Structure formats: structure tokens, C-alpha cells
JSON list of C-alpha atoms and ligand atoms in Angstrom, two decimals:
[
{"chain": "Y", "resi": 633, "resn": "MET", "atom": "CA", "xyz": [97.96, -9.80, -39.26]},
{"chain": "Y", "resi": 634, "resn": "GLU", "atom": "CA", "xyz": [94.97, -8.16, -37.56]},
{"chain": "Y", "resi": 635, "resn": "LEU", "atom": "CA", "xyz": [94.90, -8.02, -33.74]},
{"chain": "Y", "resi": 636, "resn": "LEU", "atom": "CA", "xyz": [92.25, -10.04, -31.89]},
{"chain": "Y", "resi": 637, "resn": "ASN", "atom": "CA", "xyz": [89.30, -7.98, -30.69]},
{"chain": "Y", "resi": 638, "resn": "PRO", "atom": "CA", "xyz": [89.48, -8.00, -26.85]},
{"chain": "Y", "resi": 639, "resn": "LEU", "atom": "CA", "xyz": [85.70, -7.41, -26.64]},
{"chain": "Y", "resi": 640, "resn": "LEU", "atom": "CA", "xyz": [84.86, -10.53, -28.62]},
{"chain": "Y", "resi": 641, "resn": "ASP", "atom": "CA", "xyz": [84.05, -13.73, -26.78]},
{"chain": "Y", "resi": 642, "resn": "GLU", "atom": "CA", "xyz": [86.13, -16.09, -28.96]},
{"chain": "Y", "resi": 643, "resn": "GLN", "atom": "CA", "xyz": [84.49, -19.26, -27.69]},
{"chain": "Y", "resi": 644, "resn": "ALA", "atom": "CA", "xyz": [80.94, -17.94, -28.23]},
{"chain": "Y", "resi": 645, "resn": "LYS", "atom": "CA", "xyz": [81.86, -16.73, -31.72]},
{"chain": "Y", "resi": 646, "resn": "LYS", "atom": "CA", "xyz": [83.24, -20.15, -32.63]},
{"chain": "Y", "resi": 647, "resn": "THR", "atom": "CA", "xyz": [80.30, -22.08, -31.16]},
{"chain": "Y", "resi": 648, "resn": "ILE", "atom": "CA", "xyz": [77.67, -19.97, -32.86]},
{"chain": "Y", "resi": 649, "resn": "LEU", "atom": "CA", "xyz": [79.40, -19.66, -36.25]},
{"chain": "Y", "resi": 650, "resn": "ARG", "atom": "CA", "xyz": [79.73, -23.46, -36.35]},
{"chain": "Y", "resi": 651, "resn": "LYS", "atom": "CA", "xyz": [75.94, -23.72, -36.10]},
{"chain": "Y", "resi": 652, "resn": "ILE", "atom": "CA", "xyz": [75.51, -22.13, -39.54]},
{"chain": "Y", "resi": 653, "resn": "PRO", "atom": "CA", "xyz": [74.56, -25.04, -41.82]},
{"chain": "Y", "resi": 654, "resn": "HIS", "atom": "CA", "xyz": [76.61, -25.74, -44.95]},
{"chain": "Y", "resi": 655, "resn": "GLY", "atom": "CA", "xyz": [76.58, -28.04, -47.94]},
{"chain": "Y", "resi": 656, "resn": "LEU", "atom": "CA", "xyz": [79.74, -29.51, -49.48]},
{"chain": "Y", "resi": 657, "resn": "TYR", "atom": "CA", "xyz": [80.68, -28.78, -53.08]},
{"chain": "Y", "resi": 658, "resn": "ILE", "atom": "CA", "xyz": [83.62, -29.30, -55.39]},
{"chain": "Y", "resi": 659, "resn": "CYS", "atom": "CA", "xyz": [84.63, -25.93, -56.80]},
{"chain": "Y", "resi": 660, "resn": "GLY", "atom": "CA", "xyz": [86.22, -26.51, -60.22]},
{"chain": "Y", "resi": 661, "resn": "VAL", "atom": "CA", "xyz": [88.76, -23.94, -61.46]},
{"chain": "Y", "resi": 662, "resn": "CYS", "atom": "CA", "xyz": [90.89, -23.37, -64.55]},
{"chain": "Y", "resi": 663, "resn": "ASP", "atom": "CA", "xyz": [93.40, -20.84, -65.86]},
{"chain": "Y", "resi": 664, "resn": "GLY", "atom": "CA", "xyz": [93.55, -21.51, -69.58]},
{"chain": "Y", "resi": 665, "resn": "GLU", "atom": "CA", "xyz": [96.21, -24.24, -69.20]},
{"chain": "Y", "resi": 666, "resn": "ASN", "atom": "CA", "xyz": [95.41, -26.30, -66.12]},
{"chain": "Y", "resi": 667, "resn": "VAL", "atom": "CA", "xyz": [92.38, -27.35, -64.11]},
{"chain": "Y", "resi": 668, "resn": "ASN", "atom": "CA", "xyz": [92.03, -27.88, -60.39]},
{"chain": "Y", "resi": 669, "resn": "GLY", "atom": "CA", "xyz": [89.31, -28.25, -57.80]},
{"chain": "Y", "resi": 670, "resn": "PHE", "atom": "CA", "xyz": [88.81, -27.97, -54.07]},
{"chain": "Y", "resi": 671, "resn": "THR", "atom": "CA", "xyz": [86.20, -28.84, -51.45]},
{"chain": "Y", "resi": 672, "resn": "ALA", "atom": "CA", "xyz": [84.12, -25.76, -50.69]},
{"chain": "Y", "resi": 673, "resn": "SER", "atom": "CA", "xyz": [81.50, -25.17, -48.01]},
{"chain": "Y", "resi": 674, "resn": "TRP", "atom": "CA", "xyz": [81.23, -21.38, -47.74]},
{"chain": "Y", "resi": 675, "resn": "VAL", "atom": "CA", "xyz": [78.82, -21.15, -50.67]},
{"chain": "Y", "resi": 676, "resn": "MET", "atom": "CA", "xyz": [75.30, -19.72, -50.96]},
{"chain": "Y", "resi": 677, "resn": "GLN", "atom": "CA", "xyz": [72.84, -18.14, -53.37]},
{"chain": "Y", "resi": 678, "resn": "ALA", "atom": "CA", "xyz": [72.93, -14.34, -53.29]},
{"chain": "Y", "resi": 679, "resn": "SER", "atom": "CA", "xyz": [70.42, -13.06, -55.90]},
{"chain": "Y", "resi": 680, "resn": "PHE", "atom": "CA", "xyz": [67.51, -14.34, -58.01]},
{"chain": "Y", "resi": 681, "resn": "GLN", "atom": "CA", "xyz": [67.92, -11.88, -60.89]},
{"chain": "Y", "resi": 682, "resn": "PRO", "atom": "CA", "xyz": [70.58, -12.06, -62.09]},
{"chain": "Y", "resi": 683, "resn": "PRO", "atom": "CA", "xyz": [71.25, -15.43, -60.44]},
{"chain": "Y", "resi": 684, "resn": "LEU", "atom": "CA", "xyz": [74.24, -14.92, -58.16]},
{"chain": "Y", "resi": 685, "resn": "VAL", "atom": "CA", "xyz": [76.14, -17.15, -55.75]},
{"chain": "Y", "resi": 686, "resn": "VAL", "atom": "CA", "xyz": [78.90, -16.27, -53.30]},
{"chain": "Y", "resi": 687, "resn": "ASN", "atom": "CA", "xyz": [81.90, -18.56, -52.97]},
{"chain": "Y", "resi": 688, "resn": "CYS", "atom": "CA", "xyz": [84.52, -17.75, -50.31]},
{"chain": "Y", "resi": 689, "resn": "VAL", "atom": "CA", "xyz": [87.98, -18.91, -51.36]},
{"chain": "Y", "resi": 690, "resn": "LYS", "atom": "CA", "xyz": [91.12, -19.22, -49.22]},
{"chain": "Y", "resi": 691, "resn": "ASN", "atom": "CA", "xyz": [93.66, -16.64, -50.32]},
{"chain": "Y", "resi": 692, "resn": "ASP", "atom": "CA", "xyz": [96.70, -18.94, -50.17]},
{"chain": "Y", "resi": 693, "resn": "SER", "atom": "CA", "xyz": [95.17, -21.79, -52.23]},
{"chain": "Y", "resi": 694, "resn": "ILE", "atom": "CA", "xyz": [96.18, -22.45, -55.83]},
{"chain": "Y", "resi": 695, "resn": "SER", "atom": "CA", "xyz": [92.48, -22.36, -56.70]},
{"chain": "Y", "resi": 696, "resn": "HIS", "atom": "CA", "xyz": [92.27, -18.75, -55.50]},
{"chain": "Y", "resi": 697, "resn": "ALA", "atom": "CA", "xyz": [95.02, -17.70, -57.92]},
{"chain": "Y", "resi": 698, "resn": "MET", "atom": "CA", "xyz": [93.32, -19.61, -60.73]},
{"chain": "Y", "resi": 699, "resn": "ILE", "atom": "CA", "xyz": [89.90, -17.98, -60.15]},
{"chain": "Y", "resi": 700, "resn": "LYS", "atom": "CA", "xyz": [91.57, -14.58, -59.93]},
{"chain": "Y", "resi": 701, "resn": "ALA", "atom": "CA", "xyz": [93.27, -15.20, -63.29]},
{"chain": "Y", "resi": 702, "resn": "SER", "atom": "CA", "xyz": [90.29, -16.69, -65.16]},
{"chain": "Y", "resi": 703, "resn": "GLY", "atom": "CA", "xyz": [87.26, -15.00, -63.55]},
{"chain": "Y", "resi": 704, "resn": "VAL", "atom": "CA", "xyz": [85.25, -18.25, -63.67]},
{"chain": "Y", "resi": 705, "resn": "PHE", "atom": "CA", "xyz": [84.49, -21.27, -61.47]},
{"chain": "Y", "resi": 706, "resn": "SER", "atom": "CA", "xyz": [82.12, -24.22, -61.30]},
{"chain": "Y", "resi": 707, "resn": "LEU", "atom": "CA", "xyz": [80.36, -25.77, -58.30]},
{"chain": "Y", "resi": 708, "resn": "SER", "atom": "CA", "xyz": [79.47, -29.47, -58.40]},
{"chain": "Y", "resi": 709, "resn": "VAL", "atom": "CA", "xyz": [76.94, -30.48, -55.74]},
{"chain": "Y", "resi": 710, "resn": "LEU", "atom": "CA", "xyz": [77.93, -33.71, -53.96]},
{"chain": "Y", "resi": 711, "resn": "GLU", "atom": "CA", "xyz": [75.36, -36.28, -52.89]},
{"chain": "Y", "resi": 712, "resn": "ALA", "atom": "CA", "xyz": [74.92, -37.50, -49.30]},
{"chain": "Y", "resi": 713, "resn": "GLY", "atom": "CA", "xyz": [77.40, -40.37, -48.96]},
{"chain": "Y", "resi": 714, "resn": "GLN", "atom": "CA", "xyz": [80.10, -38.81, -51.15]},
{"chain": "Y", "resi": 715, "resn": "LYS", "atom": "CA", "xyz": [82.33, -37.87, -48.20]},
{"chain": "Y", "resi": 716, "resn": "ASP", "atom": "CA", "xyz": [85.21, -39.70, -49.93]},
{"chain": "Y", "resi": 717, "resn": "VAL", "atom": "CA", "xyz": [85.09, -37.24, -52.85]},
{"chain": "Y", "resi": 718, "resn": "ALA", "atom": "CA", "xyz": [85.07, -34.25, -50.49]},
{"chain": "Y", "resi": 719, "resn": "GLN", "atom": "CA", "xyz": [88.04, -35.78, -48.66]},
{"chain": "Y", "resi": 720, "resn": "LYS", "atom": "CA", "xyz": [90.05, -36.12, -51.85]},
{"chain": "Y", "resi": 721, "resn": "PHE", "atom": "CA", "xyz": [89.51, -32.50, -52.87]},
{"chain": "Y", "resi": 722, "resn": "PHE", "atom": "CA", "xyz": [90.35, -30.80, -49.59]},
{"chain": "Y", "resi": 723, "resn": "LYS", "atom": "CA", "xyz": [94.01, -31.74, -50.08]},
{"chain": "Y", "resi": 724, "resn": "PRO", "atom": "CA", "xyz": [96.10, -28.98, -51.72]},
{"chain": "Y", "resi": 725, "resn": "GLN", "atom": "CA", "xyz": [97.18, -29.55, -55.32]},
{"chain": "Y", "resi": 726, "resn": "ARG", "atom": "CA", "xyz": [100.75, -28.58, -54.45]},
{"chain": "Y", "resi": 727, "resn": "LEU", "atom": "CA", "xyz": [100.93, -31.67, -52.19]},
{"chain": "Y", "resi": 728, "resn": "VAL", "atom": "CA", "xyz": [98.84, -34.26, -54.06]},
{"chain": "Y", "resi": 729, "resn": "GLY", "atom": "CA", "xyz": [99.15, -33.22, -57.72]},
{"chain": "Y", "resi": 730, "resn": "ASN", "atom": "CA", "xyz": [96.24, -33.65, -60.14]},
{"chain": "Y", "resi": 731, "resn": "LYS", "atom": "CA", "xyz": [93.14, -34.36, -58.05]},
{"chain": "Y", "resi": 732, "resn": "PHE", "atom": "CA", "xyz": [91.11, -35.20, -61.17]},
{"chain": "Y", "resi": 733, "resn": "GLU", "atom": "CA", "xyz": [93.38, -38.10, -62.20]},
{"chain": "Y", "resi": 734, "resn": "ASP", "atom": "CA", "xyz": [91.06, -40.82, -60.90]},
{"chain": "Y", "resi": 735, "resn": "VAL", "atom": "CA", "xyz": [87.81, -38.84, -60.61]},
{"chain": "Y", "resi": 736, "resn": "GLU", "atom": "CA", "xyz": [85.58, -38.77, -63.70]},
{"chain": "Y", "resi": 737, "resn": "SER", "atom": "CA", "xyz": [84.93, -35.21, -64.82]},
{"chain": "Y", "resi": 738, "resn": "TYR", "atom": "CA", "xyz": [84.19, -33.16, -67.91]},
{"chain": "Y", "resi": 739, "resn": "ILE", "atom": "CA", "xyz": [84.89, -29.60, -68.96]},
{"chain": "Y", "resi": 740, "resn": "GLY", "atom": "CA", "xyz": [82.02, -27.11, -68.85]},
{"chain": "Y", "resi": 741, "resn": "GLU", "atom": "CA", "xyz": [81.32, -23.98, -70.90]},
{"chain": "Y", "resi": 742, "resn": "THR", "atom": "CA", "xyz": [83.62, -21.88, -68.71]},
{"chain": "Y", "resi": 743, "resn": "GLY", "atom": "CA", "xyz": [86.52, -24.33, -69.14]},
{"chain": "Y", "resi": 744, "resn": "CYS", "atom": "CA", "xyz": [86.20, -25.41, -65.51]},
{"chain": "Y", "resi": 745, "resn": "PRO", "atom": "CA", "xyz": [85.94, -29.11, -64.55]},
{"chain": "Y", "resi": 746, "resn": "ILE", "atom": "CA", "xyz": [82.64, -30.61, -63.40]},
{"chain": "Y", "resi": 747, "resn": "ILE", "atom": "CA", "xyz": [82.39, -33.83, -61.34]},
{"chain": "Y", "resi": 748, "resn": "SER", "atom": "CA", "xyz": [80.42, -36.37, -63.43]},
{"chain": "Y", "resi": 749, "resn": "ASP", "atom": "CA", "xyz": [79.32, -38.34, -60.35]},
{"chain": "Y", "resi": 750, "resn": "SER", "atom": "CA", "xyz": [77.51, -35.47, -58.60]},
{"chain": "Y", "resi": 751, "resn": "LEU", "atom": "CA", "xyz": [73.91, -34.23, -58.34]},
{"chain": "Y", "resi": 752, "resn": "GLY", "atom": "CA", "xyz": [74.61, -31.40, -60.78]},
{"chain": "Y", "resi": 753, "resn": "TYR", "atom": "CA", "xyz": [76.47, -28.16, -61.14]},
{"chain": "Y", "resi": 754, "resn": "VAL", "atom": "CA", "xyz": [76.44, -24.45, -61.79]},
{"chain": "Y", "resi": 755, "resn": "GLU", "atom": "CA", "xyz": [79.09, -22.52, -63.69]},
{"chain": "Y", "resi": 756, "resn": "CYS", "atom": "CA", "xyz": [79.79, -18.93, -62.75]},
{"chain": "Y", "resi": 757, "resn": "LYS", "atom": "CA", "xyz": [81.44, -15.81, -64.07]},
{"chain": "Y", "resi": 758, "resn": "VAL", "atom": "CA", "xyz": [82.97, -13.64, -61.35]},
{"chain": "Y", "resi": 759, "resn": "VAL", "atom": "CA", "xyz": [81.15, -10.28, -61.22]},
{"chain": "Y", "resi": 760, "resn": "GLY", "atom": "CA", "xyz": [82.56, -8.99, -57.94]},
{"chain": "Y", "resi": 761, "resn": "SER", "atom": "CA", "xyz": [84.86, -9.80, -55.05]},
{"chain": "Y", "resi": 762, "resn": "VAL", "atom": "CA", "xyz": [85.61, -8.70, -51.51]},
{"chain": "Y", "resi": 763, "resn": "GLU", "atom": "CA", "xyz": [89.27, -9.10, -50.55]},
{"chain": "Y", "resi": 764, "resn": "HIS", "atom": "CA", "xyz": [89.32, -8.67, -46.80]},
{"chain": "Y", "resi": 765, "resn": "GLY", "atom": "CA", "xyz": [90.50, -11.35, -44.41]},
{"chain": "Y", "resi": 766, "resn": "ASP", "atom": "CA", "xyz": [91.96, -14.76, -45.22]},
{"chain": "Y", "resi": 767, "resn": "HIS", "atom": "CA", "xyz": [89.27, -15.73, -47.76]},
{"chain": "Y", "resi": 768, "resn": "THR", "atom": "CA", "xyz": [88.11, -13.75, -50.79]},
{"chain": "Y", "resi": 769, "resn": "VAL", "atom": "CA", "xyz": [84.34, -13.52, -51.26]},
{"chain": "Y", "resi": 770, "resn": "TYR", "atom": "CA", "xyz": [83.80, -14.15, -54.96]},
{"chain": "Y", "resi": 771, "resn": "VAL", "atom": "CA", "xyz": [80.39, -13.18, -56.30]},
{"chain": "Y", "resi": 772, "resn": "GLY", "atom": "CA", "xyz": [79.60, -15.33, -59.32]},
{"chain": "Y", "resi": 773, "resn": "GLU", "atom": "CA", "xyz": [76.81, -14.96, -61.85]},
{"chain": "Y", "resi": 774, "resn": "VAL", "atom": "CA", "xyz": [75.39, -18.35, -62.79]},
{"chain": "Y", "resi": 775, "resn": "ILE", "atom": "CA", "xyz": [75.80, -18.66, -66.56]},
{"chain": "Y", "resi": 776, "resn": "ALA", "atom": "CA", "xyz": [75.26, -22.42, -66.96]},
{"chain": "Y", "resi": 777, "resn": "ALA", "atom": "CA", "xyz": [73.70, -25.20, -64.90]},
{"chain": "Y", "resi": 778, "resn": "GLY", "atom": "CA", "xyz": [72.88, -28.88, -65.21]},
{"chain": "Y", "resi": 779, "resn": "VAL", "atom": "CA", "xyz": [71.21, -31.67, -63.24]},
{"chain": "Y", "resi": 780, "resn": "HIS", "atom": "CA", "xyz": [72.85, -35.12, -63.32]},
{"chain": "Y", "resi": 781, "resn": "ARG", "atom": "CA", "xyz": [70.40, -36.96, -61.07]},
{"chain": "Y", "resi": 782, "resn": "GLU", "atom": "CA", "xyz": [67.97, -36.59, -58.18]},
{"chain": "Y", "resi": 783, "resn": "GLY", "atom": "CA", "xyz": [69.25, -37.03, -54.63]},
{"chain": "Y", "resi": 784, "resn": "GLU", "atom": "CA", "xyz": [69.95, -35.44, -51.28]},
{"chain": "Y", "resi": 785, "resn": "PRO", "atom": "CA", "xyz": [72.98, -33.14, -51.00]},
{"chain": "Y", "resi": 786, "resn": "LEU", "atom": "CA", "xyz": [76.00, -33.89, -48.81]},
{"chain": "Y", "resi": 787, "resn": "LEU", "atom": "CA", "xyz": [75.91, -31.68, -45.70]},
{"chain": "Y", "resi": 788, "resn": "LEU", "atom": "CA", "xyz": [79.01, -30.64, -43.76]},
{"chain": "Y", "resi": 789, "resn": "GLU", "atom": "CA", "xyz": [77.20, -31.46, -40.52]},
{"chain": "Y", "resi": 790, "resn": "SER", "atom": "CA", "xyz": [76.86, -35.13, -41.54]},
{"chain": "Y", "resi": 791, "resn": "THR", "atom": "CA", "xyz": [80.64, -35.56, -41.97]},
{"chain": "Y", "resi": 792, "resn": "GLY", "atom": "CA", "xyz": [81.79, -34.74, -38.44]},
{"chain": "Y", "resi": 793, "resn": "TRP", "atom": "CA", "xyz": [84.19, -32.16, -39.93]},
{"chain": "Y", "resi": 794, "resn": "ASN", "atom": "CA", "xyz": [84.26, -28.45, -39.15]},
{"chain": "Y", "resi": 795, "resn": "TYR", "atom": "CA", "xyz": [85.15, -25.55, -41.40]},
{"chain": "Y", "resi": 796, "resn": "GLY", "atom": "CA", "xyz": [84.27, -22.39, -39.59]},
{"chain": "Y", "resi": 797, "resn": "GLY", "atom": "CA", "xyz": [84.31, -20.74, -36.23]},
{"chain": "R", "resi": 155, "resn": "LIG", "atom": "C1", "xyz": [85.05, -29.40, -44.72]},
{"chain": "R", "resi": 155, "resn": "LIG", "atom": "C2", "xyz": [85.90, -28.44, -45.50]},
{"chain": "R", "resi": 155, "resn": "LIG", "atom": "C3", "xyz": [85.33, -27.31, -46.06]},
{"chain": "R", "resi": 155, "resn": "LIG", "atom": "C4", "xyz": [86.11, -26.39, -46.76]},
{"chain": "R", "resi": 155, "resn": "LIG", "atom": "N1", "xyz": [85.53, -25.27, -47.30]},
{"chain": "R", "resi": 155, "resn": "LIG", "atom": "C5", "xyz": [86.31, -24.38, -47.95]},
{"chain": "R", "resi": 155, "resn": "LIG", "atom": "C6", "xyz": [85.75, -23.20, -48.49]},
{"chain": "R", "resi": 155, "resn": "LIG", "atom": "O1", "xyz": [84.55, -22.93, -48.39]},
{"chain": "R", "resi": 155, "resn": "LIG", "atom": "N2", "xyz": [86.59, -22.33, -49.13]},
{"chain": "R", "resi": 155, "resn": "LIG", "atom": "C7", "xyz": [87.94, -22.59, -49.28]},
{"chain": "R", "resi": 155, "resn": "LIG", "atom": "O2", "xyz": [88.64, -21.80, -49.88]},
{"chain": "R", "resi": 155, "resn": "LIG", "atom": "N3", "xyz": [88.48, -23.70, -48.77]},
{"chain": "R", "resi": 155, "resn": "LIG", "atom": "C8", "xyz": [87.70, -24.61, -48.13]},
{"chain": "R", "resi": 155, "resn": "LIG", "atom": "N4", "xyz": [88.26, -25.74, -47.62]},
{"chain": "R", "resi": 155, "resn": "LIG", "atom": "C9", "xyz": [89.73, -25.92, -47.77]},
{"chain": "R", "resi": 155, "resn": "LIG", "atom": "C10", "xyz": [90.13, -26.32, -49.18]},
{"chain": "R", "resi": 155, "resn": "LIG", "atom": "O3", "xyz": [89.41, -27.46, -49.63]},
{"chain": "R", "resi": 155, "resn": "LIG", "atom": "C11", "xyz": [91.66, -26.59, -49.17]},
{"chain": "R", "resi": 155, "resn": "LIG", "atom": "O4", "xyz": [92.33, -25.40, -48.79]},
{"chain": "R", "resi": 155, "resn": "LIG", "atom": "C12", "xyz": [92.21, -27.11, -50.50]},
{"chain": "R", "resi": 155, "resn": "LIG", "atom": "O5", "xyz": [93.41, -27.79, -50.21]},
{"chain": "R", "resi": 155, "resn": "LIG", "atom": "C13", "xyz": [92.50, -26.05, -51.54]},
{"chain": "R", "resi": 155, "resn": "LIG", "atom": "O6", "xyz": [93.01, -26.73, -52.68]},
{"chain": "R", "resi": 155, "resn": "LIG", "atom": "P1", "xyz": [94.10, -26.11, -53.68]},
{"chain": "R", "resi": 155, "resn": "LIG", "atom": "O7", "xyz": [95.26, -25.66, -52.85]},
{"chain": "R", "resi": 155, "resn": "LIG", "atom": "O8", "xyz": [94.46, -27.27, -54.58]},
{"chain": "R", "resi": 155, "resn": "LIG", "atom": "O9", "xyz": [93.44, -24.98, -54.39]},
{"chain": "R", "resi": 155, "resn": "LIG", "atom": "C14", "xyz": [87.50, -26.64, -46.92]},
{"chain": "R", "resi": 155, "resn": "LIG", "atom": "C15", "xyz": [88.07, -27.79, -46.36]},
{"chain": "R", "resi": 155, "resn": "LIG", "atom": "C16", "xyz": [87.29, -28.67, -45.63]},
{"chain": "R", "resi": 155, "resn": "LIG", "atom": "C17", "xyz": [87.94, -29.89, -45.01]}
]
């Protein structure tokens, strides 16, 4: 456990970090035997060529262990109004079991699940990671992508939830 920095204004840090805008995605994971998925917000594009995204994954989640084992993940982009889907996937698998039981999905090229009722997806191969702090920054190269339909993405700010600060 790292000590708090006495020079850091904790309240200012929290207020300002919570102003960084985020989308909401379902990160699909697999490990050769099982699939899982979780609601992710700390996601962004990180390079044009090759196309890279960063996806920051909580170290103590089952999904983290599965990405570490497989080196792949998918990101399904939710549409504005799909807060219910995001709500389902932020519960840990160890408490709720198979989150895909009543959510239509299909398996992509990486073996990771993709939400059928979403705007579209990318599938990524992990090409780097930073393990420092309580989330691991996975750098993923986009190796497959698909568009399901046109629409506006679901934004964290529209849900009234916070993940950050
Ligand atoms: C609004 C919101 C955003 C979240 N964003 C992330 C994220 O970017 N990265 C992450 O690892 N967990 C994020 N989470 C937490 C995971 O969804 C949660 O830990 C989940 O239970 C992990 O599932 P698993 O244990 O089945 O792998 C977020 C949760 C909420 C409510």
C-alpha cells in the first residue's frame, strides 16, 4: 500500500479527474475455456498506426486474470440508453455468475465475446502493459472491428455514476 502524498490536494485531484469525459464499454475477455465481460470506462485510442487502444483493468477482477492469461480482449461500444447493460456488467462474475446468460453475444476472432446489441466493437491483442497501481494499463492493438448500427455512444456522464477521482 503506497502512502498518500501530503502535498497533493485530494479534493482538487478528485474533482478535476472526474471532469475527464469517458464512454462506457463492455470489455469481453476469455481464457481458452470461459468467457466473461465487465463494464469499462478507462479506455481510449492511443495510436493511429498501428491502431492501438489503452484499456485500464482492475487488478483484482477475474477479467484481469483472464486478459493476462489470453493476451486478448474485445470492447463493445454501448449506445446511449443502454445503462441497463452497463449495470449488469459492473457486477463481479464471482458474485453473479455468467453475465452473458441473458445477454445476446457472439464470439469474435480473438475468442472474446461481443455484445450483439451494441454500436460495434474492436478486438485487440495485448502488445504492452503497465503494472503500477490498482489497475493495469493494457495496450491493445486493434486486430478486428465491426459496426452493428449507427447511433450515439453511452457516456459515463449521462449515467450519474462516477468511476474516477
Ligand atoms: C461506471 C463504471 C466504470 C467502470 N470502469 C472500469 C474500468 O475502466 N476498468 C475496470 O477494470 N473496471 C471498471 N469498472 C469496474 C468493473 O466493471 C467491475 O470491477 C467488474 O465487477 C469486474 O468484473 P469481473 O470481476 O467479473 O471481471 C467500472 C465500474 C463502473 C460502475
